């Protein structure tokens, strides 16, 4: 009987703690998990070599395509690159053609800000807004899974304008009418940079 009572008491205490947690968390934005993830995200440019687990990449991609898009057109295609050999091959081309820049960077591992995995995002014409929403969803999902990301526009010009890198774009196999717009570097962070400053004056409340 005493045991049963103690069990009941413990159950009630757990329930109370959970409810109290929910009530406490609701109005306080600094305790909210989504807000926390947004505020903690940084562009990461140093990664551990460990590739990201397939399940986590699946979750990130799924969160990406659940972003809103104008008239639900979903004008995107994404390619999650897990093939390390493909990344190494295209990186070899980059290193060959950018030997000087690579030599100057002692932390250089690869052209994708040293990430072990990348997600290549292509879009139809004028799909920039939708693609941005897709990307932020993926970055925040990655953040909440303990991963770091960096949105990369830089490599797009190289990849789409270098004859020797054409094999890479071909391997991604985007549909007709879709162009590579950005690449998301993904991996386990090997640095913890400070937040970049934000201009609070850009926000005005109109009462
Ligand atoms: C469209 C876009 C393109 C970017 N391209 C690059 C890039 O080529 N290389 C890079 O290191 N960072 C790139 N970044 C990351 C930005 O430099 C970074 O988001 C910005 O400095 C703010 O820092 P934070 O992400 O840590 O808050 C890009 C970001 C965006 C949104």
PDB file of N, CA and C and ligand atoms in Angstrom, residues 38 41-45 111 113 136 139 149-156 181-183 193-198, ligand 1:
ATOM      1  N   UNK A  38      17.592  28.931 -33.118  1.00  0.00           N
ATOM      2  CA  UNK A  38      17.839  30.080 -34.016  1.00  0.00           C
ATOM      3  C   UNK A  38      18.993  30.928 -33.476  1.00  0.00           C
ATOM      4  N   UNK A  41      22.559  29.128 -33.711  1.00  0.00           N
ATOM      5  CA  UNK A  41      23.139  28.770 -35.020  1.00  0.00           C
ATOM      6  C   UNK A  41      24.226  29.745 -35.438  1.00  0.00           C
ATOM      7  N   UNK A  42      25.297  29.207 -35.956  1.00  0.00           N
ATOM      8  CA  UNK A  42      26.379  30.017 -36.540  1.00  0.00           C
ATOM      9  C   UNK A  42      26.796  29.342 -37.835  1.00  0.00           C
ATOM     10  N   UNK A  43      27.363  30.105 -38.731  1.00  0.00           N
ATOM     11  CA  UNK A  43      27.986  29.477 -39.896  1.00  0.00           C
ATOM     12  C   UNK A  43      29.262  28.797 -39.425  1.00  0.00           C
ATOM     13  N   UNK A  44      29.362  27.510 -39.704  1.00  0.00           N
ATOM     14  CA  UNK A  44      30.517  26.714 -39.257  1.00  0.00           C
ATOM     15  C   UNK A  44      31.423  26.431 -40.454  1.00  0.00           C
ATOM     16  N   UNK A  45      32.723  26.660 -40.224  1.00  0.00           N
ATOM     17  CA  UNK A  45      33.687  26.481 -41.325  1.00  0.00           C
ATOM     18  C   UNK A  45      34.815  25.531 -40.960  1.00  0.00           C
ATOM     19  N   UNK A 111      36.716  22.305 -50.418  1.00  0.00           N
ATOM     20  CA  UNK A 111      36.147  23.551 -50.944  1.00  0.00           C
ATOM     21  C   UNK A 111      34.767  23.871 -50.368  1.00  0.00           C
ATOM     22  N   UNK A 113      33.959  24.453 -47.272  1.00  0.00           N
ATOM     23  CA  UNK A 113      34.247  24.916 -45.918  1.00  0.00           C
ATOM     24  C   UNK A 113      34.536  23.740 -44.996  1.00  0.00           C
ATOM     25  N   UNK A 136      16.849  27.645 -44.619  1.00  0.00           N
ATOM     26  CA  UNK A 136      16.834  27.961 -43.182  1.00  0.00           C
ATOM     27  C   UNK A 136      16.200  26.814 -42.392  1.00  0.00           C
ATOM     28  N   UNK A 139      18.941  24.321 -42.022  1.00  0.00           N
ATOM     29  CA  UNK A 139      19.999  24.738 -41.096  1.00  0.00           C
ATOM     30  C   UNK A 139      19.529  24.632 -39.640  1.00  0.00           C
ATOM     31  N   UNK A 149      26.284  23.978 -39.842  1.00  0.00           N
ATOM     32  CA  UNK A 149      26.063  24.168 -41.283  1.00  0.00           C
ATOM     33  C   UNK A 149      26.720  25.468 -41.730  1.00  0.00           C
ATOM     34  N   UNK A 150      26.876  25.595 -43.034  1.00  0.00           N
ATOM     35  CA  UNK A 150      27.229  26.894 -43.612  1.00  0.00           C
ATOM     36  C   UNK A 150      26.596  26.951 -45.001  1.00  0.00           C
ATOM     37  N   UNK A 151      25.810  27.990 -45.205  1.00  0.00           N
ATOM     38  CA  UNK A 151      25.209  28.195 -46.518  1.00  0.00           C
ATOM     39  C   UNK A 151      26.313  28.728 -47.441  1.00  0.00           C
ATOM     40  N   UNK A 152      26.522  28.095 -48.590  1.00  0.00           N
ATOM     41  CA  UNK A 152      27.624  28.482 -49.468  1.00  0.00           C
ATOM     42  C   UNK A 152      27.134  28.884 -50.855  1.00  0.00           C
ATOM     43  N   UNK A 153      27.347  30.158 -51.157  1.00  0.00           N
ATOM     44  CA  UNK A 153      27.073  30.623 -52.518  1.00  0.00           C
ATOM     45  C   UNK A 153      28.352  30.578 -53.344  1.00  0.00           C
ATOM     46  N   UNK A 154      29.479  30.721 -52.649  1.00  0.00           N
ATOM     47  CA  UNK A 154      30.782  30.815 -53.321  1.00  0.00           C
ATOM     48  C   UNK A 154      31.084  29.703 -54.323  1.00  0.00           C
ATOM     49  N   UNK A 155      30.930  28.433 -53.940  1.00  0.00           N
ATOM     50  CA  UNK A 155      31.325  27.358 -54.859  1.00  0.00           C
ATOM     51  C   UNK A 155      30.438  27.219 -56.098  1.00  0.00           C
ATOM     52  N   UNK A 156      29.279  27.886 -56.098  1.00  0.00           N
ATOM     53  CA  UNK A 156      28.333  27.683 -57.210  1.00  0.00           C
ATOM     54  C   UNK A 156      28.935  28.129 -58.542  1.00  0.00           C
ATOM     55  N   UNK A 181      21.781  26.618 -56.905  1.00  0.00           N
ATOM     56  CA  UNK A 181      21.701  27.967 -56.315  1.00  0.00           C
ATOM     57  C   UNK A 181      22.608  28.131 -55.107  1.00  0.00           C
ATOM     58  N   UNK A 182      22.664  27.120 -54.263  1.00  0.00           N
ATOM     59  CA  UNK A 182      23.595  27.173 -53.127  1.00  0.00           C
ATOM     60  C   UNK A 182      23.859  25.763 -52.616  1.00  0.00           C
ATOM     61  N   UNK A 183      24.875  25.702 -51.795  1.00  0.00           N
ATOM     62  CA  UNK A 183      25.252  24.410 -51.199  1.00  0.00           C
ATOM     63  C   UNK A 183      25.270  24.591 -49.695  1.00  0.00           C
ATOM     64  N   UNK A 193      32.253  29.553 -33.169  1.00  0.00           N
ATOM     65  CA  UNK A 193      32.444  30.998 -33.369  1.00  0.00           C
ATOM     66  C   UNK A 193      31.401  31.838 -32.622  1.00  0.00           C
ATOM     67  N   UNK A 194      31.808  33.065 -32.313  1.00  0.00           N
ATOM     68  CA  UNK A 194      30.871  34.014 -31.696  1.00  0.00           C
ATOM     69  C   UNK A 194      29.819  34.414 -32.722  1.00  0.00           C
ATOM     70  N   UNK A 195      28.711  34.923 -32.211  1.00  0.00           N
ATOM     71  CA  UNK A 195      27.655  35.413 -33.114  1.00  0.00           C
ATOM     72  C   UNK A 195      28.164  36.642 -33.861  1.00  0.00           C
ATOM     73  N   UNK A 196      27.812  36.730 -35.134  1.00  0.00           N
ATOM     74  CA  UNK A 196      28.127  37.945 -35.891  1.00  0.00           C
ATOM     75  C   UNK A 196      27.133  39.027 -35.448  1.00  0.00           C
ATOM     76  N   UNK A 197      27.568  40.286 -35.424  1.00  0.00           N
ATOM     77  CA  UNK A 197      26.640  41.337 -34.953  1.00  0.00           C
ATOM     78  C   UNK A 197      25.417  41.473 -35.857  1.00  0.00           C
ATOM     79  N   UNK A 198      24.320  41.792 -35.274  1.00  0.00           N
ATOM     80  CA  UNK A 198      23.078  42.050 -36.014  1.00  0.00           C
ATOM     81  C   UNK A 198      22.640  43.480 -35.738  1.00  0.00           C
TER      82      UNK A 198
HETATM   83  C1  LIG B   1      23.134  33.224 -49.634  1.00  0.00           C
HETATM   84  C2  LIG B   1      24.334  33.013 -48.739  1.00  0.00           C
HETATM   85  C3  LIG B   1      25.571  32.738 -49.303  1.00  0.00           C
HETATM   86  C4  LIG B   1      26.675  32.513 -48.487  1.00  0.00           C
HETATM   87  N1  LIG B   1      27.868  32.159 -49.058  1.00  0.00           N
HETATM   88  C5  LIG B   1      28.925  31.870 -48.262  1.00  0.00           C
HETATM   89  C6  LIG B   1      30.156  31.395 -48.839  1.00  0.00           C
HETATM   90  O1  LIG B   1      30.280  31.229 -50.050  1.00  0.00           O
HETATM   91  N2  LIG B   1      31.182  31.125 -48.020  1.00  0.00           N
HETATM   92  C7  LIG B   1      31.076  31.273 -46.651  1.00  0.00           C
HETATM   93  O2  LIG B   1      32.041  30.983 -45.947  1.00  0.00           O
HETATM   94  N3  LIG B   1      29.921  31.702 -46.077  1.00  0.00           N
HETATM   95  C8  LIG B   1      28.850  32.005 -46.840  1.00  0.00           C
HETATM   96  N4  LIG B   1      27.654  32.412 -46.278  1.00  0.00           N
HETATM   97  C9  LIG B   1      27.545  32.546 -44.799  1.00  0.00           C
HETATM   98  C10 LIG B   1      27.510  34.020 -44.354  1.00  0.00           C
HETATM   99  O3  LIG B   1      28.800  34.571 -44.460  1.00  0.00           O
HETATM  100  C11 LIG B   1      27.001  34.076 -42.897  1.00  0.00           C
HETATM  101  O4  LIG B   1      25.691  33.588 -42.849  1.00  0.00           O
HETATM  102  C12 LIG B   1      27.016  35.491 -42.317  1.00  0.00           C
HETATM  103  O5  LIG B   1      28.328  35.978 -42.220  1.00  0.00           O
HETATM  104  C13 LIG B   1      26.369  35.567 -40.928  1.00  0.00           C
HETATM  105  O6  LIG B   1      27.029  34.684 -40.026  1.00  0.00           O
HETATM  106  P1  LIG B   1      26.227  33.539 -39.266  1.00  0.00           P
HETATM  107  O7  LIG B   1      25.655  32.626 -40.302  1.00  0.00           O
HETATM  108  O8  LIG B   1      27.260  32.832 -38.408  1.00  0.00           O
HETATM  109  O9  LIG B   1      25.166  34.180 -38.446  1.00  0.00           O
HETATM  110  C14 LIG B   1      26.546  32.624 -47.070  1.00  0.00           C
HETATM  111  C15 LIG B   1      25.290  32.904 -46.518  1.00  0.00           C
HETATM  112  C16 LIG B   1      24.191  33.082 -47.330  1.00  0.00           C
HETATM  113  C17 LIG B   1      22.848  33.341 -46.700  1.00  0.00           C
END
